[in-house]
PDB file of C-alpha atoms in Angstrom:
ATOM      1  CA  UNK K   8       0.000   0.000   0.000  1.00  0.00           C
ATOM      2  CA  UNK K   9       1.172   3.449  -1.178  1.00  0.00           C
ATOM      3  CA  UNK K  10       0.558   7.063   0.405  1.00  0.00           C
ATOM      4  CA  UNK K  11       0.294   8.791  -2.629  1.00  0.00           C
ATOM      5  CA  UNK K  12      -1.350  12.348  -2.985  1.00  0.00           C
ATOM      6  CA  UNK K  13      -3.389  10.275  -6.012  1.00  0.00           C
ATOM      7  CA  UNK K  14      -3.822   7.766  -8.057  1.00  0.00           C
ATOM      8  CA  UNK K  15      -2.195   7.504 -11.722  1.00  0.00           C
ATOM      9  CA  UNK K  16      -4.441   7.737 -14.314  1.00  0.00           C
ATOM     10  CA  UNK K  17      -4.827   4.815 -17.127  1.00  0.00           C
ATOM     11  CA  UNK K  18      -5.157   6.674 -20.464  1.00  0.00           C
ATOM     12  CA  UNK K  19      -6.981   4.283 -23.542  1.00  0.00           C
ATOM     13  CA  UNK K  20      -5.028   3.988 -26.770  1.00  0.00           C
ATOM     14  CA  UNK K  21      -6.530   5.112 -30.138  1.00  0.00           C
ATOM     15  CA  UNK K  22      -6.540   4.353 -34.065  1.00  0.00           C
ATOM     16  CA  UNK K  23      -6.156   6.824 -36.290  1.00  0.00           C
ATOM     17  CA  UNK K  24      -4.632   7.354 -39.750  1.00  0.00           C
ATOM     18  CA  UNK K  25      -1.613   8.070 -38.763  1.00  0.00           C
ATOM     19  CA  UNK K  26       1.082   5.141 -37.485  1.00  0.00           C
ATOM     20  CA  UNK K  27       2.921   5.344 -34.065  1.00  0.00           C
ATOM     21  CA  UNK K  28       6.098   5.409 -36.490  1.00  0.00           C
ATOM     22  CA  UNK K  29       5.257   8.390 -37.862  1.00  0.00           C
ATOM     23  CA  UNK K  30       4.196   9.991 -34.438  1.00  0.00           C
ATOM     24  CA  UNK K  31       7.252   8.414 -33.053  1.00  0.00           C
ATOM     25  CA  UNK K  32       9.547  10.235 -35.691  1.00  0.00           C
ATOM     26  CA  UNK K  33       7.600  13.450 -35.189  1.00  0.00           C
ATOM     27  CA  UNK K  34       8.517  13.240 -31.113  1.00  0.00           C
ATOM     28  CA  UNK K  35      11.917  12.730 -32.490  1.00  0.00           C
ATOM     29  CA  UNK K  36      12.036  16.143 -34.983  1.00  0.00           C
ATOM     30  CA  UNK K  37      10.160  17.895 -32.254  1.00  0.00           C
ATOM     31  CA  UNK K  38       7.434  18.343 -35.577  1.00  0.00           C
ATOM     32  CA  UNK K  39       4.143  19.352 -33.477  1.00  0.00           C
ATOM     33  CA  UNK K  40       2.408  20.832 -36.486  1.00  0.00           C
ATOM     34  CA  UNK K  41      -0.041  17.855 -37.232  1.00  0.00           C
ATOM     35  CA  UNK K  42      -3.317  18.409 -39.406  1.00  0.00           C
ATOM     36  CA  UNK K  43      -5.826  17.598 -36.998  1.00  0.00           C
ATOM     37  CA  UNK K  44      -8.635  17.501 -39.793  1.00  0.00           C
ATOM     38  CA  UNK K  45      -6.732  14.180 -41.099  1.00  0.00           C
ATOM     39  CA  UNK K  46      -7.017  12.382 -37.609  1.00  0.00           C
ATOM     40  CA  UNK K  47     -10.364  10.142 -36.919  1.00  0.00           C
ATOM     41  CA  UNK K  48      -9.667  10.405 -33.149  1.00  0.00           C
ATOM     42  CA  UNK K  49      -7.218  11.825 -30.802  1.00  0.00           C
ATOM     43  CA  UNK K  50      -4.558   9.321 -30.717  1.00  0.00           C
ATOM     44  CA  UNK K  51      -2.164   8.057 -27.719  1.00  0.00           C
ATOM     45  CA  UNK K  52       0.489   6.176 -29.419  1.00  0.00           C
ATOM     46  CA  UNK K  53       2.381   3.413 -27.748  1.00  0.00           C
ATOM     47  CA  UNK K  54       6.213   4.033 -28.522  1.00  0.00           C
ATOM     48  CA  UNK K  55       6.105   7.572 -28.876  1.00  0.00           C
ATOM     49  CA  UNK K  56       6.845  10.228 -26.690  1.00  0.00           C
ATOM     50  CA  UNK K  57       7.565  13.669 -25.803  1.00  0.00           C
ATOM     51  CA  UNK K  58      10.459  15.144 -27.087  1.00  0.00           C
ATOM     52  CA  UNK K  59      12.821  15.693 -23.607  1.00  0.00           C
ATOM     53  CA  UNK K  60      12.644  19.529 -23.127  1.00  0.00           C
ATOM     54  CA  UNK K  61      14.259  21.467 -20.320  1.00  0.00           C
ATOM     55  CA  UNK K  62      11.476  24.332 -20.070  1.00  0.00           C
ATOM     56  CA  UNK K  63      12.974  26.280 -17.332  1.00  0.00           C
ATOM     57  CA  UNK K  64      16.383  26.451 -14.658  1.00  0.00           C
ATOM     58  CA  UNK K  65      15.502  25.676 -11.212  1.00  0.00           C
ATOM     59  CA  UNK K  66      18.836  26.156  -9.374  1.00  0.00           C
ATOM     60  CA  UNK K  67      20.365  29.651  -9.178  1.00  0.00           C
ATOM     61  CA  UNK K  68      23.951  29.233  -9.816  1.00  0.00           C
ATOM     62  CA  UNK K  69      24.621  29.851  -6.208  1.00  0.00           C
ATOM     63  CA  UNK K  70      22.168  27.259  -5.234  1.00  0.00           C
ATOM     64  CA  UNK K  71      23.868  24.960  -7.348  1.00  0.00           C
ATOM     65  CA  UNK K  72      27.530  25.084  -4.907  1.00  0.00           C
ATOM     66  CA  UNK K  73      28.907  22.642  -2.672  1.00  0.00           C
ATOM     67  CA  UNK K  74      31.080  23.131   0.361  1.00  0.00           C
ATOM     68  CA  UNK K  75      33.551  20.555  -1.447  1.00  0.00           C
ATOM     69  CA  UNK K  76      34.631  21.527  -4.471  1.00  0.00           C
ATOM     70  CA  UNK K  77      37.111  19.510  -5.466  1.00  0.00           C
ATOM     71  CA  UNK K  78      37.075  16.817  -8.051  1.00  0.00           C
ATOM     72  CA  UNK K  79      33.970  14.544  -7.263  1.00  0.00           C
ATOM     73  CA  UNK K  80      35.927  11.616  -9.256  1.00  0.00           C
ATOM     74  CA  UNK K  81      38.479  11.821  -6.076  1.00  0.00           C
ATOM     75  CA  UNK K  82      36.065  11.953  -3.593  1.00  0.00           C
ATOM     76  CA  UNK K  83      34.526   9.110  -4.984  1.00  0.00           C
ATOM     77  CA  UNK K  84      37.878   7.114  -5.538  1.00  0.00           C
ATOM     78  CA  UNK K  85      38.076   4.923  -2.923  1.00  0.00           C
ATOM     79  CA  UNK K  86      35.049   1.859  -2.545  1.00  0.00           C
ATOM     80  CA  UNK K  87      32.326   2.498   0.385  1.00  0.00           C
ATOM     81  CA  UNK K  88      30.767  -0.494   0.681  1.00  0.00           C
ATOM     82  CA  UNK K  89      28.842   0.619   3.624  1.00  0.00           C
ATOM     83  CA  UNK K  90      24.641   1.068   4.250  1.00  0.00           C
ATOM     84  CA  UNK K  91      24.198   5.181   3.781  1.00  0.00           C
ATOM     85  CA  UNK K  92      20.286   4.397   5.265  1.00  0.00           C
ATOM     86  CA  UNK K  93      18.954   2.338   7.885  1.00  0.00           C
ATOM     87  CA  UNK K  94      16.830  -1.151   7.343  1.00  0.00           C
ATOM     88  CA  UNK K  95      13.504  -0.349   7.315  1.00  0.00           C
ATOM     89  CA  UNK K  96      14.319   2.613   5.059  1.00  0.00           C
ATOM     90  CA  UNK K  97      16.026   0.149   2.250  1.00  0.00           C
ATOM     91  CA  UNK K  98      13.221  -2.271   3.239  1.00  0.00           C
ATOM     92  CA  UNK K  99      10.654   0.383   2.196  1.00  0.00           C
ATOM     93  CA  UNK K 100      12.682   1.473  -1.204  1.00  0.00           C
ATOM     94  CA  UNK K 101      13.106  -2.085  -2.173  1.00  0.00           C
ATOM     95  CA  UNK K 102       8.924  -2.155  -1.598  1.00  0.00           C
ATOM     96  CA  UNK K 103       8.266   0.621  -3.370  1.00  0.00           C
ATOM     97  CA  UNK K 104      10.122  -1.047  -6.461  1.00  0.00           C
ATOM     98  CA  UNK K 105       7.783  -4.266  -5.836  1.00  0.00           C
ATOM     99  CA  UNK K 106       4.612  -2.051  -6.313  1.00  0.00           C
ATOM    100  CA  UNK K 107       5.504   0.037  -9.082  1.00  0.00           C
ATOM    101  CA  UNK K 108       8.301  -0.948 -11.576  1.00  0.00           C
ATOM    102  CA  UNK K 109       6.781  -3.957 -14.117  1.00  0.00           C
ATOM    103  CA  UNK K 110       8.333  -7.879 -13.620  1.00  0.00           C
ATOM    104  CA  UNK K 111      10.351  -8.203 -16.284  1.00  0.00           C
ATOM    105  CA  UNK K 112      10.988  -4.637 -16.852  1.00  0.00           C
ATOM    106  CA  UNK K 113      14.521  -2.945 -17.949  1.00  0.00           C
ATOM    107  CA  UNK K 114      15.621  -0.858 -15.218  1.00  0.00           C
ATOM    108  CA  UNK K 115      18.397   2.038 -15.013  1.00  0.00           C
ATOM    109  CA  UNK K 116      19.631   2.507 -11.272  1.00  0.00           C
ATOM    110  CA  UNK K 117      21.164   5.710 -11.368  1.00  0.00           C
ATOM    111  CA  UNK K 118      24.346   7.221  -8.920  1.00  0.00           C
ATOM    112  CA  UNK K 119      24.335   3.517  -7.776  1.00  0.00           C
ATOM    113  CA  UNK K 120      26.669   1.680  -5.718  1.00  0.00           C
ATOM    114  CA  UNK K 121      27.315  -2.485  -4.348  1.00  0.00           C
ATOM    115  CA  UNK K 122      23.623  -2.945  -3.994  1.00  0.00           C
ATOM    116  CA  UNK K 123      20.657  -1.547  -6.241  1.00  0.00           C
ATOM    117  CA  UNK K 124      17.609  -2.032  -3.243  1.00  0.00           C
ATOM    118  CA  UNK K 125      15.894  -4.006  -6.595  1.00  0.00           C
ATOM    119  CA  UNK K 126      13.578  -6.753  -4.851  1.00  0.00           C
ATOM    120  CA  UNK K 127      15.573  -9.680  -4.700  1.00  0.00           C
ATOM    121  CA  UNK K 128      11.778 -12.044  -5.884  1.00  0.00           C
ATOM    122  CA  UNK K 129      11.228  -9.823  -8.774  1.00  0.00           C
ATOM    123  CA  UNK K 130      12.592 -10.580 -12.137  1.00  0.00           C
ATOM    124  CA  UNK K 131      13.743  -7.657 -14.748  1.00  0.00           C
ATOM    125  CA  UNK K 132      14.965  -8.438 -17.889  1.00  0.00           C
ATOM    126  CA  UNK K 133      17.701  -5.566 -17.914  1.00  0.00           C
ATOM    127  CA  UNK K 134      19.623  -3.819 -15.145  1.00  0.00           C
ATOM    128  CA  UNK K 135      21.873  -1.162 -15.759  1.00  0.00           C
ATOM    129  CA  UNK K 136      24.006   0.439 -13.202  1.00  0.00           C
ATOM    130  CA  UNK K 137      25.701   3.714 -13.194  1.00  0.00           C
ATOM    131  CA  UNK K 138      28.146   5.237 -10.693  1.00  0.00           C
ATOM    132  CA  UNK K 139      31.560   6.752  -9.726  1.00  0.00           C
ATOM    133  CA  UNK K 140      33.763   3.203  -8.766  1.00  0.00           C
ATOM    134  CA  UNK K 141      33.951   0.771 -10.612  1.00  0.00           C
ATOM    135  CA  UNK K 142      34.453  -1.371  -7.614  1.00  0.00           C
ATOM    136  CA  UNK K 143      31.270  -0.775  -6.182  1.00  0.00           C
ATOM    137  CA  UNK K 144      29.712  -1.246  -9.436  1.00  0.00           C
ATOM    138  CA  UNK K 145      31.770  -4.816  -9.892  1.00  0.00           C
ATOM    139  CA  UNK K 146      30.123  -5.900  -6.467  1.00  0.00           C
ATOM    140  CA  UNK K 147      26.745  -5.171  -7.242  1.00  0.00           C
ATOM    141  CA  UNK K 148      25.428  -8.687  -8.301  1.00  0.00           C
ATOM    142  CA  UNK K 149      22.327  -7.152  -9.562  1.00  0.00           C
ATOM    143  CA  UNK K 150      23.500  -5.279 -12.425  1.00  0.00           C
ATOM    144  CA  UNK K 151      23.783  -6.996 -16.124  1.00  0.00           C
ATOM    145  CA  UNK K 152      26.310  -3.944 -17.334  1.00  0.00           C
ATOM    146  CA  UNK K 153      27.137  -0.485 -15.668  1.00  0.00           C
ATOM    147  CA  UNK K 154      28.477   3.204 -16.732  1.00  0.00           C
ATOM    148  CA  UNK K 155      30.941   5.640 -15.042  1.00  0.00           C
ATOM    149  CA  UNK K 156      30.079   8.640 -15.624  1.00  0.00           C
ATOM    150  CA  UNK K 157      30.404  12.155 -13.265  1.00  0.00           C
ATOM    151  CA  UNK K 158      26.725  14.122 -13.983  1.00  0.00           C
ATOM    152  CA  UNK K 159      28.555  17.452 -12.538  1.00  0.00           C
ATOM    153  CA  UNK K 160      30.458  17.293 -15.641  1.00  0.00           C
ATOM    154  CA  UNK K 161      28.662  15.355 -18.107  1.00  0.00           C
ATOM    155  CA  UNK K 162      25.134  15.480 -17.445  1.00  0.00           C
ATOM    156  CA  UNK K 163      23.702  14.843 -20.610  1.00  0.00           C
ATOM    157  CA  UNK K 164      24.194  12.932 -23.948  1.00  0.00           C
ATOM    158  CA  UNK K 165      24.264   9.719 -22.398  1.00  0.00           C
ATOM    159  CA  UNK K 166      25.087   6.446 -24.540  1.00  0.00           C
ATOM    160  CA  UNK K 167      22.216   4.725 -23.521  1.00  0.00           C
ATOM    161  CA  UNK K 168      19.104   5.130 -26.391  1.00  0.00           C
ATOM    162  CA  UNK K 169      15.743   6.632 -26.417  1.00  0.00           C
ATOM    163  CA  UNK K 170      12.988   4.614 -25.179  1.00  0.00           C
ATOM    164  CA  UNK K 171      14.684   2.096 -23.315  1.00  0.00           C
ATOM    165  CA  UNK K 172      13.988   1.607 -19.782  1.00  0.00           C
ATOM    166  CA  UNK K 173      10.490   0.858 -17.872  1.00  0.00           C
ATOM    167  CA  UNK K 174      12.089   2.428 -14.977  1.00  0.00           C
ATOM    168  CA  UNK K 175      14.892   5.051 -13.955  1.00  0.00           C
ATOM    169  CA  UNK K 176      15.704   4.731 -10.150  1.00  0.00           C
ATOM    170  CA  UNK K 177      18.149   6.785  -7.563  1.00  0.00           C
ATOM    171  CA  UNK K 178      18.026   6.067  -4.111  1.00  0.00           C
ATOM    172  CA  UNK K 179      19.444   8.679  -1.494  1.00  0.00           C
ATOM    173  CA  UNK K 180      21.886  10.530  -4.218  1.00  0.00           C
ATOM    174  CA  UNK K 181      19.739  13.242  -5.880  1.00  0.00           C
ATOM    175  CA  UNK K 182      21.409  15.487  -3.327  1.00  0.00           C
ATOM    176  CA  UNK K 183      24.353  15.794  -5.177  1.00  0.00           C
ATOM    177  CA  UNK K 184      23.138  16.767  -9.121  1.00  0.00           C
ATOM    178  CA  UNK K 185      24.790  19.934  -9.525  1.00  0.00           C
ATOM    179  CA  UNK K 186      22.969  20.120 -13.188  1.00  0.00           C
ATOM    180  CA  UNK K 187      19.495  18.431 -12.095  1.00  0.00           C
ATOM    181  CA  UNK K 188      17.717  19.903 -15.270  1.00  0.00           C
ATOM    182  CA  UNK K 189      19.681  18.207 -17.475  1.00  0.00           C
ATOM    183  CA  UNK K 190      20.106  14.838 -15.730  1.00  0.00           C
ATOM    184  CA  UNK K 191      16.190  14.597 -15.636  1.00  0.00           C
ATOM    185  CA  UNK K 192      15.886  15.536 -19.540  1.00  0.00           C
ATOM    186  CA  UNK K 193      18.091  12.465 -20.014  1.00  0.00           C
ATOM    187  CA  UNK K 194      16.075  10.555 -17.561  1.00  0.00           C
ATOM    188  CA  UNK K 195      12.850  11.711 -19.469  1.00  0.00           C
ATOM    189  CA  UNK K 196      14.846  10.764 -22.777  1.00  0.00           C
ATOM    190  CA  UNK K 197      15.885   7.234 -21.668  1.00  0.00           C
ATOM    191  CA  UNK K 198      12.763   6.343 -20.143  1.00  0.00           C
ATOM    192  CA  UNK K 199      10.007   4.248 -22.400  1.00  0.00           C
ATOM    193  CA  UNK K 200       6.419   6.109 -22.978  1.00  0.00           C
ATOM    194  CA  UNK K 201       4.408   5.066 -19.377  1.00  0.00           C
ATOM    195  CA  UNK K 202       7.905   4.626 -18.074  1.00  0.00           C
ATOM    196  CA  UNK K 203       8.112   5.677 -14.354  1.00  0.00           C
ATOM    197  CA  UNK K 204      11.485   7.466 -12.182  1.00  0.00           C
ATOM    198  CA  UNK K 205      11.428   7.202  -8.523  1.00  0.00           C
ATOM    199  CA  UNK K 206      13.944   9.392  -6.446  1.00  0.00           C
ATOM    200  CA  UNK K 207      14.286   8.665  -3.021  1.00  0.00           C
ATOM    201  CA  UNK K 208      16.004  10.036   0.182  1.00  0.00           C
ATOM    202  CA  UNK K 209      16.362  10.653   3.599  1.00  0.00           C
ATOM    203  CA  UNK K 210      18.281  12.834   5.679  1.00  0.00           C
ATOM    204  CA  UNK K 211      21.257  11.543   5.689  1.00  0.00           C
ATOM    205  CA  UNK K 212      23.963  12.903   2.989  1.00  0.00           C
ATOM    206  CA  UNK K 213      27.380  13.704   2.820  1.00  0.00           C
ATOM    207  CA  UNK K 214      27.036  17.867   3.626  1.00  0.00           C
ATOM    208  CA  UNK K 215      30.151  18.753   2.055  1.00  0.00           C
ATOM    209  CA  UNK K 216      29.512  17.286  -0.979  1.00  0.00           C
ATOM    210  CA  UNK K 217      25.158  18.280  -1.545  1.00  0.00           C
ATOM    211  CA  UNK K 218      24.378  21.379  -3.058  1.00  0.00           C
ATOM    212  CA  UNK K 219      23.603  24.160  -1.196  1.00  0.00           C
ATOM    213  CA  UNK K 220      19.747  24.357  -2.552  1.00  0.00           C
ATOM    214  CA  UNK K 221      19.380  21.148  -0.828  1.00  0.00           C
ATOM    215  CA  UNK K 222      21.733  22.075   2.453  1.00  0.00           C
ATOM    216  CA  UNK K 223      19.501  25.065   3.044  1.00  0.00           C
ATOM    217  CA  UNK K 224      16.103  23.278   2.626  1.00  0.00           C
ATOM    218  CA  UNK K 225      13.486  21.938   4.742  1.00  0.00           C
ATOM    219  CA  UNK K 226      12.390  17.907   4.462  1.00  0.00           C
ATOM    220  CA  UNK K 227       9.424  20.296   2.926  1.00  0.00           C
ATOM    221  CA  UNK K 228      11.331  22.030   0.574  1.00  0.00           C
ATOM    222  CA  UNK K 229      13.967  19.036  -0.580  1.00  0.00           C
ATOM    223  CA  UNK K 230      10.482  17.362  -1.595  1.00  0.00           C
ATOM    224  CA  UNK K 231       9.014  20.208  -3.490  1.00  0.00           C
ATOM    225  CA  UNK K 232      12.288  20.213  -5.148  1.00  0.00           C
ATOM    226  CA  UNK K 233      12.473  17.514  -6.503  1.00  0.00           C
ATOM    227  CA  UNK K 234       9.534  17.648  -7.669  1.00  0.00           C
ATOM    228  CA  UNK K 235      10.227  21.194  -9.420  1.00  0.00           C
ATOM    229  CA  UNK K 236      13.233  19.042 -11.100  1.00  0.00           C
ATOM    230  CA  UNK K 237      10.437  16.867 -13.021  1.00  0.00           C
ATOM    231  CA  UNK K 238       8.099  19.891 -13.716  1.00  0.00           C
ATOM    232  CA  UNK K 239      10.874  21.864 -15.417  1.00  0.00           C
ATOM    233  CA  UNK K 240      10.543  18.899 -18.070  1.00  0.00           C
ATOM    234  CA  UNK K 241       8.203  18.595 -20.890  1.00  0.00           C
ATOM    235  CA  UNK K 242       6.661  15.248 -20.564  1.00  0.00           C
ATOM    236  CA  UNK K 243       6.620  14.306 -17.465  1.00  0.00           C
ATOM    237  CA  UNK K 244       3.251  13.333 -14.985  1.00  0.00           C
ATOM    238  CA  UNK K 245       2.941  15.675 -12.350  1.00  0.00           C
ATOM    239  CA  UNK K 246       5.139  14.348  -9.948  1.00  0.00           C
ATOM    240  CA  UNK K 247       3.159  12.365  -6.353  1.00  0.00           C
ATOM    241  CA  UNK K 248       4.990  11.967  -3.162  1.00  0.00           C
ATOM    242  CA  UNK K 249       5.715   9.236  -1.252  1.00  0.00           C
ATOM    243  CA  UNK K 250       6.550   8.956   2.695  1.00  0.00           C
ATOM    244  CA  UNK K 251       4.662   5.636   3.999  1.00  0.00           C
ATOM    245  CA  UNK K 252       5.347   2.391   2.597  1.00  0.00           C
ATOM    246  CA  UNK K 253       3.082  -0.499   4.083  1.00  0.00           C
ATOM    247  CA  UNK K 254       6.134  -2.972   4.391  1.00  0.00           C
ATOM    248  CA  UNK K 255       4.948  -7.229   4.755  1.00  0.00           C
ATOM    249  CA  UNK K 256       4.323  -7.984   7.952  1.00  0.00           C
ATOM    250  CA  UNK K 257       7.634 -10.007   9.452  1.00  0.00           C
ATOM    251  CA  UNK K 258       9.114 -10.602  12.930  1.00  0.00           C
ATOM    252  CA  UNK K 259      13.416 -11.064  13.159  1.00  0.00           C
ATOM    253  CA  UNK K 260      15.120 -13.292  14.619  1.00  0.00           C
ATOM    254  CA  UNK K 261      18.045 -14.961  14.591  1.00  0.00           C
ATOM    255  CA  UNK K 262      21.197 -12.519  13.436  1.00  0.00           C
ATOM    256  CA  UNK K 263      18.467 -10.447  12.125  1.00  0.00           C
ATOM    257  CA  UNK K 264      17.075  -9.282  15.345  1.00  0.00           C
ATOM    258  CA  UNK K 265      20.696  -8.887  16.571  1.00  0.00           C
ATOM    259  CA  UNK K 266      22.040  -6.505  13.653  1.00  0.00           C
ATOM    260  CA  UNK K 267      18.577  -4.376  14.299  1.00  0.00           C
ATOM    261  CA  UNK K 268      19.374  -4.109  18.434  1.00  0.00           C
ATOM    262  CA  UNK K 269      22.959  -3.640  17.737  1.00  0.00           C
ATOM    263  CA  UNK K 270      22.351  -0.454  15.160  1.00  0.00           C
ATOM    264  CA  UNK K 271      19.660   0.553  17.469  1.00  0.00           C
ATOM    265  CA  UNK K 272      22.263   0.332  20.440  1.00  0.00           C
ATOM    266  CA  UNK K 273      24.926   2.428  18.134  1.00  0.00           C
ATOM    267  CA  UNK K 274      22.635   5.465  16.967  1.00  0.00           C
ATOM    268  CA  UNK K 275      21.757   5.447  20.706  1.00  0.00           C
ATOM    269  CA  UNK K 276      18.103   5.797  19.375  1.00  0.00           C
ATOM    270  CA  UNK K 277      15.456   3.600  17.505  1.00  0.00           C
ATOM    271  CA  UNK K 278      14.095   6.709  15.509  1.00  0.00           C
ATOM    272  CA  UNK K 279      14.423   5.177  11.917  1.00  0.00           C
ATOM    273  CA  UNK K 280      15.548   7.404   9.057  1.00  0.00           C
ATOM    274  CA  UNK K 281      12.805   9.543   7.406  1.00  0.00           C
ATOM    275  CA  UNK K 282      11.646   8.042   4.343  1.00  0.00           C
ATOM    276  CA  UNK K 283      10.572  10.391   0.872  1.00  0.00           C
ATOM    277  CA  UNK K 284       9.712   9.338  -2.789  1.00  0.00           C
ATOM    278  CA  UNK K 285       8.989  11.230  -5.408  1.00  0.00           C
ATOM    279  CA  UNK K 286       8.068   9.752  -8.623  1.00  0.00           C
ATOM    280  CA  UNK K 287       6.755  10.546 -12.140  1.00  0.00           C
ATOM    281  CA  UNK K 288       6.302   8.569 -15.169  1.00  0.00           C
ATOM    282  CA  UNK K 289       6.812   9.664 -18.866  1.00  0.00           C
ATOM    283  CA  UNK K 290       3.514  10.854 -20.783  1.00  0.00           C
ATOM    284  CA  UNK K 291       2.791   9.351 -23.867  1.00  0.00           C
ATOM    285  CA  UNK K 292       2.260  11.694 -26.982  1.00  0.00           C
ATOM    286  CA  UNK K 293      -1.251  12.865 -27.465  1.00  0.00           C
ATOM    287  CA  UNK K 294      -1.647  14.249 -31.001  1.00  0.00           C
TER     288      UNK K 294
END
């Protein structure tokens, strides 16, 4: 179960007299000029999409700074293969998948790292990693191929083609997109027509390194962020927020139960860390 602010809407397909190919190379040309006259019914045509438009900056440039500023490749030299969140926080990502990313789907896990949170019972017929060490990247058992690739100096013109994923997902790294526009007109690009992207976070982040529009923000304002960074691109659903996650009921035990007193024991607290989604899923062209 989902807390979502509502539901996504199911849009019917049409016939018309003109073929998804053409539609699809229209999207491609950015050609919006259609005669209308010629068309027996508005059409929604599956494998074509909204050309991936960046309609407006969000960040200032100032907004855009980190404390840290040097090379992120160095920073990111050496392997963590640590947890950055706590259990029930990767228990709820990892549920969150489960609901809303297709079996058998082709998935792009974005600023990854050893482990992708992708339910471990759910089959996808494609997962692509991409990160900053190649170590991590080698460890992560859940990835078919991966990428290196630093978005604060590349962000866009990725290798990967149009139309190819069923799902784009970053878990607890969105923090750190010095260029979010352009990542997320890649992500919009990437992503298949009815495809979805789920960001998630918590509170936890390496300061130094996040950009100071999300260092000065609210949990309020991080959300409403992120959620700007979809807006500012054509093609996108309006974006729905996520912050409870009805998780399978299970008790621990064994080593289980032990890890879980032990961390609780070491935070000195058994707060858990905060847990926010925000999602959207690439429109289909409506001609």
């Amino acid at each position: 179960m989902l807390t979502l602010s509502d539901s996504r809407s199911t849009l019917p397909y049409y016939t018309s007299e003109f073929s998804c190919r053409s539609v699809a190379r229209a999207a491609r040309s950015q050609q919006t000029s259609w005669k209308l006259s010629r068309c027996k019914l508005p059409i929604q045509c599956q494998g074509a999409s909204m050309p991936s438009v960046v309609q407006r900056e969000v960040l200032t440039n100032r907004e855009r700074l980190k404390l840290d500023t040097t090379d992120d490749t160095t920073f990111y030299d050496q392997p963590r293969i640590v947890q950055h969140v706590d259990g029930t926080f990767r228990r709820k990502v990892s549920q969150l998948y489960r609901q809303t990313i297709p079996a058998n789907g082709a998935v792009l896990d974005l600023m990854s790292s050893w482990v992708s949170h992708l339910p471990d019972d759910t089959p996808y017929s494609l997962v692509v990693g991409h990160g900053m060490n190649a170590q991590e990247m080698e460890r992560n058992k859940q990835l078919n191929r991966y990428f290196i690739r630093d978005f604060n100096k590349d962000p866009s013109n990725w290798a990967e083609k149009d139309n190819t994923f069923d799902a784009v997902v970053c878990c607890v790294s969105v923090q750190y997109m010095q260029h979010p526009e352009r990542v997320f007109a890649e992500i919009h690009r990437v992503l298949k027509p009815g495809g979805v992207c789920i960001m998630s976070f918590s509170s936890r982040l390496f300061y130094s390194k996040a950009i100071q529009g999300w260092r000065d923000n609210s949990a309020y304002g991080r959300v409403s962020l992120v959620k700007q960074y979809f807006q500012c691109i054509k093609g996108f659903t309006e974006a729905k927020v996520v912050t409870e996650v009805e998780l399978p009921s299970q008790s621990l035990t064994g080593f289980a139960s032990l890890q879980a007193k032990f961390s609780s024991l070491v935070s000195g607290s058994s707060q858990q860390d905060p847990f926010y989604a925000v999602l959207a899923y690439k429109q289909q062209l409506q001609i």
